[in-house]
Amino acid sequence: MPQMIYFEKMENDNKIKHYRLDLDYHEYDLMLNMLNQLKLQKSDFESDGRFEDRKPVAHKLFKKVQNIKQIEHGKKQTATRQANRSKIIESKKKINNAINLLRLECREITPYNVAQTAGISYNTAKKYLPESI
């Protein structure tokens, strides 16, 4: 079954474009190995003696990476994504304000206290609560 990787990229015109990369299992596995090694040079794969086995897959993968497809979403999907981003930004602002208020009141900062103070759901507070706290 092919793996599909979706990603967004901000273009020069400040618009977010959506892309999709289709990979078969072997290409996906090879890409993960390359990312784990953080290098895309031949010498990095010769160390385990398997470069020649991977060479046809690697060549095909590099061709696919150079020809990434841009996805055109409908207006409804784009509007939904924008609305969700706005809600996330607003929730994060509420959470930061609640954390500051709890600190001023010398209260414990827990997802429950943040949710109550911010006026948002517990799950939202838990999801976006910074890990540094």
mmCIF file of N, CA and C in Angstrom:
data_model
loop_
_atom_site.group_PDB
_atom_site.id
_atom_site.type_symbol
_atom_site.label_atom_id
_atom_site.label_comp_id
_atom_site.label_asym_id
_atom_site.label_seq_id
_atom_site.Cartn_x
_atom_site.Cartn_y
_atom_site.Cartn_z
ATOM 1 N N MET A 1 0.851 -1.182 0.000
ATOM 2 C CA MET A 1 0.000 0.000 0.000
ATOM 3 C C MET A 1 0.891 1.236 0.000
ATOM 4 N N PRO A 2 0.655 2.179 -0.914
ATOM 5 C CA PRO A 2 1.503 3.372 -0.966
ATOM 6 C C PRO A 2 1.301 4.272 0.253
ATOM 7 N N GLN A 3 2.389 4.911 0.644
ATOM 8 C CA GLN A 3 2.348 5.896 1.724
ATOM 9 C C GLN A 3 2.210 7.273 1.091
ATOM 10 N N MET A 4 1.410 8.129 1.691
ATOM 11 C CA MET A 4 1.267 9.492 1.188
ATOM 12 C C MET A 4 1.692 10.454 2.290
ATOM 13 N N ILE A 5 2.531 11.382 1.928
ATOM 14 C CA ILE A 5 3.001 12.382 2.871
ATOM 15 C C ILE A 5 2.419 13.720 2.434
ATOM 16 N N TYR A 6 1.707 14.358 3.324
ATOM 17 C CA TYR A 6 1.112 15.661 3.039
ATOM 18 C C TYR A 6 1.882 16.718 3.814
ATOM 19 N N PHE A 7 2.121 17.856 3.185
ATOM 20 C CA PHE A 7 2.752 18.943 3.901
ATOM 21 C C PHE A 7 2.323 20.272 3.312
ATOM 22 N N GLU A 8 2.518 21.315 4.107
ATOM 23 C CA GLU A 8 2.183 22.670 3.693
ATOM 24 C C GLU A 8 3.460 23.477 3.597
ATOM 25 N N LYS A 9 3.464 24.429 2.680
ATOM 26 C CA LYS A 9 4.645 25.267 2.502
ATOM 27 C C LYS A 9 4.179 26.686 2.207
ATOM 28 N N MET A 10 4.776 27.660 2.900
ATOM 29 C CA MET A 10 4.455 29.069 2.660
ATOM 30 C C MET A 10 5.252 29.527 1.447
ATOM 31 N N GLU A 11 4.563 29.986 0.425
ATOM 32 C CA GLU A 11 5.217 30.436 -0.802
ATOM 33 C C GLU A 11 5.567 31.919 -0.693
ATOM 34 N N ASN A 12 6.263 32.434 -1.695
ATOM 35 C CA ASN A 12 6.701 33.829 -1.701
ATOM 36 C C ASN A 12 5.538 34.815 -1.629
ATOM 37 N N ASP A 13 4.369 34.407 -2.132
ATOM 38 C CA ASP A 13 3.210 35.301 -2.120
ATOM 39 C C ASP A 13 2.437 35.201 -0.802
ATOM 40 N N ASN A 14 3.060 34.629 0.239
ATOM 41 C CA ASN A 14 2.477 34.480 1.575
ATOM 42 C C ASN A 14 1.222 33.623 1.588
ATOM 43 N N LYS A 15 1.065 32.768 0.599
ATOM 44 C CA LYS A 15 -0.045 31.833 0.577
ATOM 45 C C LYS A 15 0.493 30.446 0.914
ATOM 46 N N ILE A 16 -0.292 29.701 1.657
ATOM 47 C CA ILE A 16 0.109 28.349 2.020
ATOM 48 C C ILE A 16 -0.334 27.409 0.911
ATOM 49 N N LYS A 17 0.616 26.660 0.371
ATOM 50 C CA LYS A 17 0.330 25.682 -0.676
ATOM 51 C C LYS A 17 0.404 24.290 -0.055
ATOM 52 N N HIS A 18 -0.404 23.382 -0.543
ATOM 53 C CA HIS A 18 -0.463 22.023 -0.027
ATOM 54 C C HIS A 18 0.148 21.075 -1.050
ATOM 55 N N TYR A 19 0.948 20.115 -0.561
ATOM 56 C CA TYR A 19 1.640 19.184 -1.436
ATOM 57 C C TYR A 19 1.432 17.754 -0.945
ATOM 58 N N ARG A 20 1.594 16.804 -1.866
ATOM 59 C CA ARG A 20 1.478 15.400 -1.542
ATOM 60 C C ARG A 20 2.624 14.657 -2.209
ATOM 61 N N LEU A 21 3.226 13.745 -1.471
ATOM 62 C CA LEU A 21 4.296 12.907 -1.997
ATOM 63 C C LEU A 21 3.856 11.455 -1.849
ATOM 64 N N ASP A 22 3.721 10.737 -2.976
ATOM 65 C CA ASP A 22 3.313 9.336 -2.969
ATOM 66 C C ASP A 22 4.548 8.446 -3.016
ATOM 67 N N LEU A 23 4.658 7.534 -2.065
ATOM 68 C CA LEU A 23 5.804 6.627 -2.000
ATOM 69 C C LEU A 23 5.315 5.205 -1.788
ATOM 70 N N ASP A 24 6.020 4.222 -2.395
ATOM 71 C CA ASP A 24 5.686 2.850 -2.048
ATOM 72 C C ASP A 24 6.418 2.500 -0.753
ATOM 73 N N TYR A 25 6.170 1.312 -0.227
ATOM 74 C CA TYR A 25 6.711 0.931 1.073
ATOM 75 C C TYR A 25 8.230 1.024 1.119
ATOM 76 N N HIS A 26 8.918 0.548 0.080
ATOM 77 C CA HIS A 26 10.386 0.535 0.077
ATOM 78 C C HIS A 26 10.949 1.956 0.017
ATOM 79 N N GLU A 27 10.320 2.815 -0.773
ATOM 80 C CA GLU A 27 10.769 4.212 -0.855
ATOM 81 C C GLU A 27 10.556 4.919 0.472
ATOM 82 N N TYR A 28 9.404 4.649 1.105
ATOM 83 C CA TYR A 28 9.100 5.255 2.396
ATOM 84 C C TYR A 28 10.113 4.800 3.448
ATOM 85 N N ASP A 29 10.408 3.503 3.477
ATOM 86 C CA ASP A 29 11.378 2.958 4.422
ATOM 87 C C ASP A 29 12.756 3.562 4.199
ATOM 88 N N LEU A 30 13.174 3.670 2.934
ATOM 89 C CA LEU A 30 14.471 4.249 2.617
ATOM 90 C C LEU A 30 14.525 5.721 3.039
ATOM 91 N N MET A 31 13.442 6.453 2.789
ATOM 92 C CA MET A 31 13.418 7.864 3.163
ATOM 93 C C MET A 31 13.546 8.019 4.680
ATOM 94 N N LEU A 32 12.867 7.165 5.436
ATOM 95 C CA LEU A 32 12.992 7.228 6.890
ATOM 96 C C LEU A 32 14.420 6.952 7.336
ATOM 97 N N ASN A 33 15.067 5.973 6.705
ATOM 98 C CA ASN A 33 16.467 5.685 7.036
ATOM 99 C C ASN A 33 17.355 6.882 6.725
ATOM 100 N N MET A 34 17.108 7.520 5.581
ATOM 101 C CA MET A 34 17.905 8.700 5.207
ATOM 102 C C MET A 34 17.697 9.827 6.202
ATOM 103 N N LEU A 35 16.462 10.040 6.589
ATOM 104 C CA LEU A 35 16.184 11.110 7.541
ATOM 105 C C LEU A 35 16.809 10.816 8.893
ATOM 106 N N ASN A 36 16.814 9.547 9.288
ATOM 107 C CA ASN A 36 17.439 9.184 10.554
ATOM 108 C C ASN A 36 18.933 9.442 10.532
ATOM 109 N N GLN A 37 19.549 9.271 9.383
ATOM 110 C CA GLN A 37 20.983 9.510 9.268
ATOM 111 C C GLN A 37 21.281 10.978 8.977
ATOM 112 N N LEU A 38 20.263 11.740 8.583
ATOM 113 C CA LEU A 38 20.357 13.175 8.299
ATOM 114 C C LEU A 38 21.339 13.527 7.192
ATOM 115 N N LYS A 39 21.630 12.565 6.340
ATOM 116 C CA LYS A 39 22.514 12.843 5.217
ATOM 117 C C LYS A 39 22.005 12.072 4.017
ATOM 118 N N LEU A 40 22.145 12.646 2.850
ATOM 119 C CA LEU A 40 21.655 12.005 1.634
ATOM 120 C C LEU A 40 22.792 11.683 0.672
ATOM 121 N N GLN A 41 23.982 11.390 1.193
ATOM 122 C CA GLN A 41 25.132 11.114 0.353
ATOM 123 C C GLN A 41 25.371 9.608 0.269
ATOM 124 N N LYS A 42 25.949 9.186 -0.840
ATOM 125 C CA LYS A 42 26.197 7.764 -1.077
ATOM 126 C C LYS A 42 27.062 7.157 0.023
ATOM 127 N N SER A 43 28.064 7.873 0.473
ATOM 128 C CA SER A 43 28.989 7.331 1.476
ATOM 129 C C SER A 43 28.270 6.972 2.779
ATOM 130 N N ASP A 44 27.181 7.634 3.062
ATOM 131 C CA ASP A 44 26.453 7.347 4.291
ATOM 132 C C ASP A 44 25.768 5.990 4.252
ATOM 133 N N PHE A 45 25.502 5.482 3.052
ATOM 134 C CA PHE A 45 24.803 4.213 2.929
ATOM 135 C C PHE A 45 25.737 3.058 2.584
ATOM 136 N N GLU A 46 26.992 3.357 2.276
ATOM 137 C CA GLU A 46 27.951 2.300 1.964
ATOM 138 C C GLU A 46 28.449 1.608 3.214
ATOM 139 N N SER A 47 28.326 2.251 4.366
ATOM 140 C CA SER A 47 28.871 1.700 5.600
ATOM 141 C C SER A 47 28.254 0.353 5.972
ATOM 142 N N ASP A 48 26.983 0.151 5.676
ATOM 143 C CA ASP A 48 26.364 -1.123 6.021
ATOM 144 C C ASP A 48 26.355 -2.105 4.851
ATOM 145 N N GLY A 49 26.956 -1.717 3.708
ATOM 146 C CA GLY A 49 27.067 -2.603 2.563
ATOM 147 C C GLY A 49 25.780 -2.826 1.795
ATOM 148 N N ARG A 50 24.753 -2.037 2.058
ATOM 149 C CA ARG A 50 23.469 -2.259 1.409
ATOM 150 C C ARG A 50 23.140 -1.190 0.370
ATOM 151 N N PHE A 51 24.101 -0.318 0.041
ATOM 152 C CA PHE A 51 23.795 0.761 -0.897
ATOM 153 C C PHE A 51 23.367 0.221 -2.256
ATOM 154 N N GLU A 52 24.065 -0.793 -2.762
ATOM 155 C CA GLU A 52 23.728 -1.330 -4.090
ATOM 156 C C GLU A 52 22.319 -1.913 -4.102
ATOM 157 N N ASP A 53 21.890 -2.513 -2.973
ATOM 158 C CA ASP A 53 20.525 -3.035 -2.881
ATOM 159 C C ASP A 53 19.500 -1.911 -2.929
ATOM 160 N N ARG A 54 19.866 -0.787 -2.347
ATOM 161 C CA ARG A 54 18.938 0.342 -2.244
ATOM 162 C C ARG A 54 19.002 1.279 -3.445
ATOM 163 N N LYS A 55 20.023 1.143 -4.272
ATOM 164 C CA LYS A 55 20.275 2.101 -5.345
ATOM 165 C C LYS A 55 19.065 2.313 -6.266
ATOM 166 N N PRO A 56 18.399 1.265 -6.787
ATOM 167 C CA PRO A 56 17.242 1.517 -7.665
ATOM 168 C C PRO A 56 16.110 2.254 -6.945
ATOM 169 N N VAL A 57 15.886 1.880 -5.690
ATOM 170 C CA VAL A 57 14.835 2.538 -4.910
ATOM 171 C C VAL A 57 15.219 3.987 -4.634
ATOM 172 N N ALA A 58 16.488 4.219 -4.292
ATOM 173 C CA ALA A 58 16.957 5.575 -4.009
ATOM 174 C C ALA A 58 16.819 6.467 -5.239
ATOM 175 N N HIS A 59 17.188 5.945 -6.403
ATOM 176 C CA HIS A 59 17.078 6.720 -7.644
ATOM 177 C C HIS A 59 15.622 7.105 -7.911
ATOM 178 N N LYS A 60 14.723 6.151 -7.732
ATOM 179 C CA LYS A 60 13.294 6.402 -7.940
ATOM 180 C C LYS A 60 12.762 7.422 -6.919
ATOM 181 N N LEU A 61 13.224 7.286 -5.669
ATOM 182 C CA LEU A 61 12.805 8.210 -4.611
ATOM 183 C C LEU A 61 13.247 9.630 -4.924
ATOM 184 N N PHE A 62 14.512 9.814 -5.321
ATOM 185 C CA PHE A 62 15.004 11.151 -5.625
ATOM 186 C C PHE A 62 14.219 11.768 -6.770
ATOM 187 N N LYS A 63 13.826 10.976 -7.770
ATOM 188 C CA LYS A 63 13.007 11.486 -8.870
ATOM 189 C C LYS A 63 11.652 11.966 -8.352
ATOM 190 N N LYS A 64 11.041 11.172 -7.457
ATOM 191 C CA LYS A 64 9.743 11.546 -6.909
ATOM 192 C C LYS A 64 9.845 12.806 -6.062
ATOM 193 N N VAL A 65 10.905 12.916 -5.273
ATOM 194 C CA VAL A 65 11.076 14.094 -4.424
ATOM 195 C C VAL A 65 11.235 15.356 -5.277
ATOM 196 N N GLN A 66 11.868 15.215 -6.435
ATOM 197 C CA GLN A 66 12.040 16.366 -7.321
ATOM 198 C C GLN A 66 10.745 16.740 -8.027
ATOM 199 N N ASN A 67 9.782 15.823 -8.100
ATOM 200 C CA ASN A 67 8.519 16.080 -8.791
ATOM 201 C C ASN A 67 7.338 15.980 -7.836
ATOM 202 N N ILE A 68 7.408 16.699 -6.743
ATOM 203 C CA ILE A 68 6.341 16.669 -5.750
ATOM 204 C C ILE A 68 5.098 17.339 -6.337
ATOM 205 N N LYS A 69 3.942 16.723 -6.104
ATOM 206 C CA LYS A 69 2.687 17.230 -6.638
ATOM 207 C C LYS A 69 2.072 18.252 -5.691
ATOM 208 N N GLN A 70 1.565 19.336 -6.241
ATOM 209 C CA GLN A 70 0.841 20.307 -5.435
ATOM 210 C C GLN A 70 -0.627 19.914 -5.417
ATOM 211 N N ILE A 71 -1.250 20.010 -4.262
ATOM 212 C CA ILE A 71 -2.649 19.646 -4.106
ATOM 213 C C ILE A 71 -3.489 20.909 -4.123
ATOM 214 N N GLU A 72 -4.541 20.889 -4.891
ATOM 215 C CA GLU A 72 -5.490 22.002 -4.910
ATOM 216 C C GLU A 72 -6.697 21.595 -4.074
ATOM 217 N N HIS A 73 -6.927 22.295 -2.979
ATOM 218 C CA HIS A 73 -8.079 22.021 -2.134
ATOM 219 C C HIS A 73 -9.231 22.912 -2.552
ATOM 220 N N GLY A 74 -10.419 22.451 -2.283
ATOM 221 C CA GLY A 74 -11.603 23.245 -2.554
ATOM 222 C C GLY A 74 -11.725 24.393 -1.570
ATOM 223 N N LYS A 75 -12.622 25.314 -1.872
ATOM 224 C CA LYS A 75 -12.804 26.493 -1.017
ATOM 225 C C LYS A 75 -13.265 26.111 0.383
ATOM 226 N N LYS A 76 -14.117 25.095 0.469
ATOM 227 C CA LYS A 76 -14.636 24.682 1.774
ATOM 228 C C LYS A 76 -13.518 24.121 2.650
ATOM 229 N N GLN A 77 -12.664 23.273 2.072
ATOM 230 C CA GLN A 77 -11.546 22.700 2.828
ATOM 231 C C GLN A 77 -10.588 23.790 3.287
ATOM 232 N N THR A 78 -10.290 24.739 2.404
ATOM 233 C CA THR A 78 -9.383 25.830 2.738
ATOM 234 C C THR A 78 -9.967 26.682 3.861
ATOM 235 N N ALA A 79 -11.254 26.979 3.771
ATOM 236 C CA ALA A 79 -11.907 27.785 4.810
ATOM 237 C C ALA A 79 -11.901 27.055 6.150
ATOM 238 N N THR A 80 -12.124 25.752 6.118
ATOM 239 C CA THR A 80 -12.113 24.960 7.347
ATOM 240 C C THR A 80 -10.731 24.970 7.988
ATOM 241 N N ARG A 81 -9.696 24.801 7.177
ATOM 242 C CA ARG A 81 -8.325 24.829 7.707
ATOM 243 C C ARG A 81 -8.013 26.184 8.335
ATOM 244 N N GLN A 82 -8.410 27.255 7.668
ATOM 245 C CA GLN A 82 -8.171 28.599 8.208
ATOM 246 C C GLN A 82 -8.913 28.795 9.521
ATOM 247 N N ALA A 83 -10.163 28.348 9.574
ATOM 248 C CA ALA A 83 -10.951 28.491 10.799
ATOM 249 C C ALA A 83 -10.315 27.704 11.942
ATOM 250 N N ASN A 84 -9.856 26.482 11.641
ATOM 251 C CA ASN A 84 -9.216 25.669 12.683
ATOM 252 C C ASN A 84 -7.930 26.316 13.179
ATOM 253 N N ARG A 85 -7.148 26.874 12.262
ATOM 254 C CA ARG A 85 -5.920 27.570 12.686
ATOM 255 C C ARG A 85 -6.257 28.744 13.602
ATOM 256 N N SER A 86 -7.296 29.496 13.251
ATOM 257 C CA SER A 86 -7.696 30.638 14.068
ATOM 258 C C SER A 86 -8.121 30.190 15.459
ATOM 259 N N LYS A 87 -8.878 29.091 15.537
ATOM 260 C CA LYS A 87 -9.314 28.574 16.833
ATOM 261 C C LYS A 87 -8.129 28.125 17.676
ATOM 262 N N ILE A 88 -7.164 27.488 17.047
ATOM 263 C CA ILE A 88 -5.981 27.024 17.768
ATOM 264 C C ILE A 88 -5.201 28.212 18.317
ATOM 265 N N ILE A 89 -5.012 29.234 17.498
ATOM 266 C CA ILE A 89 -4.290 30.434 17.939
ATOM 267 C C ILE A 89 -5.012 31.093 19.109
ATOM 268 N N GLU A 90 -6.328 31.199 18.997
ATOM 269 C CA GLU A 90 -7.130 31.810 20.067
ATOM 270 C C GLU A 90 -7.045 30.981 21.353
ATOM 271 N N SER A 91 -7.112 29.659 21.226
ATOM 272 C CA SER A 91 -7.017 28.791 22.404
ATOM 273 C C SER A 91 -5.655 28.933 23.077
ATOM 274 N N LYS A 92 -4.598 28.995 22.277
ATOM 275 C CA LYS A 92 -3.258 29.147 22.850
ATOM 276 C C LYS A 92 -3.104 30.481 23.575
ATOM 277 N N LYS A 93 -3.705 31.539 23.027
ATOM 278 C CA LYS A 93 -3.666 32.841 23.709
ATOM 279 C C LYS A 93 -4.387 32.759 25.049
ATOM 280 N N LYS A 94 -5.568 32.123 25.054
ATOM 281 C CA LYS A 94 -6.334 31.980 26.297
ATOM 282 C C LYS A 94 -5.543 31.175 27.324
ATOM 283 N N ILE A 95 -4.874 30.129 26.864
ATOM 284 C CA ILE A 95 -4.086 29.296 27.772
ATOM 285 C C ILE A 95 -2.927 30.080 28.365
ATOM 286 N N ASN A 96 -2.216 30.845 27.547
ATOM 287 C CA ASN A 96 -1.104 31.658 28.059
ATOM 288 C C ASN A 96 -1.590 32.706 29.051
ATOM 289 N N ASN A 97 -2.730 33.341 28.763
ATOM 290 C CA ASN A 97 -3.299 34.321 29.702
ATOM 291 C C ASN A 97 -3.697 33.645 31.015
ATOM 292 N N ALA A 98 -4.293 32.448 30.925
ATOM 293 C CA ALA A 98 -4.695 31.720 32.128
ATOM 294 C C ALA A 98 -3.473 31.314 32.957
ATOM 295 N N ILE A 99 -2.420 30.890 32.298
ATOM 296 C CA ILE A 99 -1.193 30.511 33.014
ATOM 297 C C ILE A 99 -0.625 31.714 33.757
ATOM 298 N N ASN A 100 -0.589 32.855 33.083
ATOM 299 C CA ASN A 100 -0.078 34.065 33.739
ATOM 300 C C ASN A 100 -0.947 34.450 34.933
ATOM 301 N N LEU A 101 -2.260 34.334 34.784
ATOM 302 C CA LEU A 101 -3.166 34.660 35.880
ATOM 303 C C LEU A 101 -2.985 33.686 37.047
ATOM 304 N N LEU A 102 -2.838 32.399 36.748
ATOM 305 C CA LEU A 102 -2.620 31.408 37.810
ATOM 306 C C LEU A 102 -1.298 31.665 38.537
ATOM 307 N N ARG A 103 -0.285 32.078 37.800
ATOM 308 C CA ARG A 103 1.001 32.393 38.435
ATOM 309 C C ARG A 103 0.871 33.598 39.365
ATOM 310 N N LEU A 104 0.124 34.603 38.902
ATOM 311 C CA LEU A 104 -0.086 35.783 39.754
ATOM 312 C C LEU A 104 -0.826 35.421 41.035
ATOM 313 N N GLU A 105 -1.760 34.490 40.932
ATOM 314 C CA GLU A 105 -2.542 34.068 42.097
ATOM 315 C C GLU A 105 -1.838 32.977 42.902
ATOM 316 N N CYS A 106 -0.624 32.585 42.464
ATOM 317 C CA CYS A 106 0.168 31.533 43.128
ATOM 318 C C CYS A 106 -0.601 30.221 43.228
ATOM 319 N N ARG A 107 -1.347 29.897 42.171
ATOM 320 C CA ARG A 107 -2.093 28.631 42.119
ATOM 321 C C ARG A 107 -1.338 27.640 41.258
ATOM 322 N N GLU A 108 -1.618 26.371 41.496
ATOM 323 C CA GLU A 108 -0.973 25.307 40.734
ATOM 324 C C GLU A 108 -1.446 25.344 39.279
ATOM 325 N N ILE A 109 -0.502 25.134 38.365
ATOM 326 C CA ILE A 109 -0.835 25.153 36.940
ATOM 327 C C ILE A 109 -1.064 23.713 36.489
ATOM 328 N N THR A 110 -2.326 23.354 36.353
ATOM 329 C CA THR A 110 -2.735 22.029 35.884
ATOM 330 C C THR A 110 -3.685 22.232 34.709
ATOM 331 N N PRO A 111 -3.853 21.212 33.888
ATOM 332 C CA PRO A 111 -4.800 21.365 32.773
ATOM 333 C C PRO A 111 -6.205 21.757 33.253
ATOM 334 N N TYR A 112 -6.626 21.194 34.383
ATOM 335 C CA TYR A 112 -7.949 21.511 34.906
ATOM 336 C C TYR A 112 -8.048 22.989 35.302
ATOM 337 N N ASN A 113 -7.055 23.478 36.072
ATOM 338 C CA ASN A 113 -7.078 24.885 36.493
ATOM 339 C C ASN A 113 -6.985 25.830 35.301
ATOM 340 N N VAL A 114 -6.162 25.471 34.323
ATOM 341 C CA VAL A 114 -6.025 26.302 33.126
ATOM 342 C C VAL A 114 -7.344 26.334 32.357
ATOM 343 N N ALA A 115 -7.992 25.180 32.222
ATOM 344 C CA ALA A 115 -9.271 25.108 31.509
ATOM 345 C C ALA A 115 -10.332 25.962 32.199
ATOM 346 N N GLN A 116 -10.406 25.867 33.518
ATOM 347 C CA GLN A 116 -11.395 26.649 34.273
ATOM 348 C C GLN A 116 -11.124 28.148 34.144
ATOM 349 N N THR A 117 -9.870 28.544 34.268
ATOM 350 C CA THR A 117 -9.496 29.955 34.205
ATOM 351 C C THR A 117 -9.666 30.521 32.802
ATOM 352 N N ALA A 118 -9.316 29.750 31.788
ATOM 353 C CA ALA A 118 -9.373 30.222 30.407
ATOM 354 C C ALA A 118 -10.777 30.128 29.815
ATOM 355 N N GLY A 119 -11.626 29.304 30.415
ATOM 356 C CA GLY A 119 -12.970 29.129 29.875
ATOM 357 C C GLY A 119 -12.986 28.246 28.633
ATOM 358 N N ILE A 120 -12.101 27.259 28.629
ATOM 359 C CA ILE A 120 -12.035 26.324 27.506
ATOM 360 C C ILE A 120 -12.183 24.910 28.058
ATOM 361 N N SER A 121 -12.302 23.940 27.178
ATOM 362 C CA SER A 121 -12.473 22.566 27.638
ATOM 363 C C SER A 121 -11.163 22.010 28.205
ATOM 364 N N TYR A 122 -11.318 21.003 29.058
ATOM 365 C CA TYR A 122 -10.155 20.352 29.660
ATOM 366 C C TYR A 122 -9.261 19.756 28.579
ATOM 367 N N ASN A 123 -9.878 19.089 27.580
ATOM 368 C CA ASN A 123 -9.093 18.454 26.522
ATOM 369 C C ASN A 123 -8.289 19.467 25.721
ATOM 370 N N THR A 124 -8.875 20.622 25.450
ATOM 371 C CA THR A 124 -8.160 21.670 24.721
ATOM 372 C C THR A 124 -6.991 22.183 25.553
ATOM 373 N N ALA A 125 -7.231 22.401 26.823
ATOM 374 C CA ALA A 125 -6.159 22.875 27.708
ATOM 375 C C ALA A 125 -5.032 21.845 27.774
ATOM 376 N N LYS A 126 -5.389 20.592 27.900
ATOM 377 C CA LYS A 126 -4.386 19.527 27.987
ATOM 378 C C LYS A 126 -3.592 19.419 26.683
ATOM 379 N N LYS A 127 -4.280 19.586 25.559
ATOM 380 C CA LYS A 127 -3.645 19.446 24.249
ATOM 381 C C LYS A 127 -2.627 20.551 23.985
ATOM 382 N N TYR A 128 -2.939 21.787 24.340
ATOM 383 C CA TYR A 128 -2.091 22.918 23.996
ATOM 384 C C TYR A 128 -1.293 23.488 25.166
ATOM 385 N N LEU A 129 -1.370 22.864 26.318
ATOM 386 C CA LEU A 129 -0.596 23.313 27.472
ATOM 387 C C LEU A 129 0.879 23.070 27.188
ATOM 388 N N PRO A 130 1.721 24.103 27.320
ATOM 389 C CA PRO A 130 3.161 23.933 27.031
ATOM 390 C C PRO A 130 3.762 22.846 27.934
ATOM 391 N N GLU A 131 4.672 22.056 27.353
ATOM 392 C CA GLU A 131 5.280 20.960 28.103
ATOM 393 C C GLU A 131 6.256 21.448 29.163
ATOM 394 N N SER A 132 6.713 22.687 29.041
ATOM 395 C CA SER A 132 7.685 23.228 29.980
ATOM 396 C C SER A 132 7.063 23.510 31.353
ATOM 397 N N ILE A 133 5.773 23.365 31.457
ATOM 398 C CA ILE A 133 5.097 23.664 32.721
ATOM 399 C C ILE A 133 4.878 22.393 33.509
#
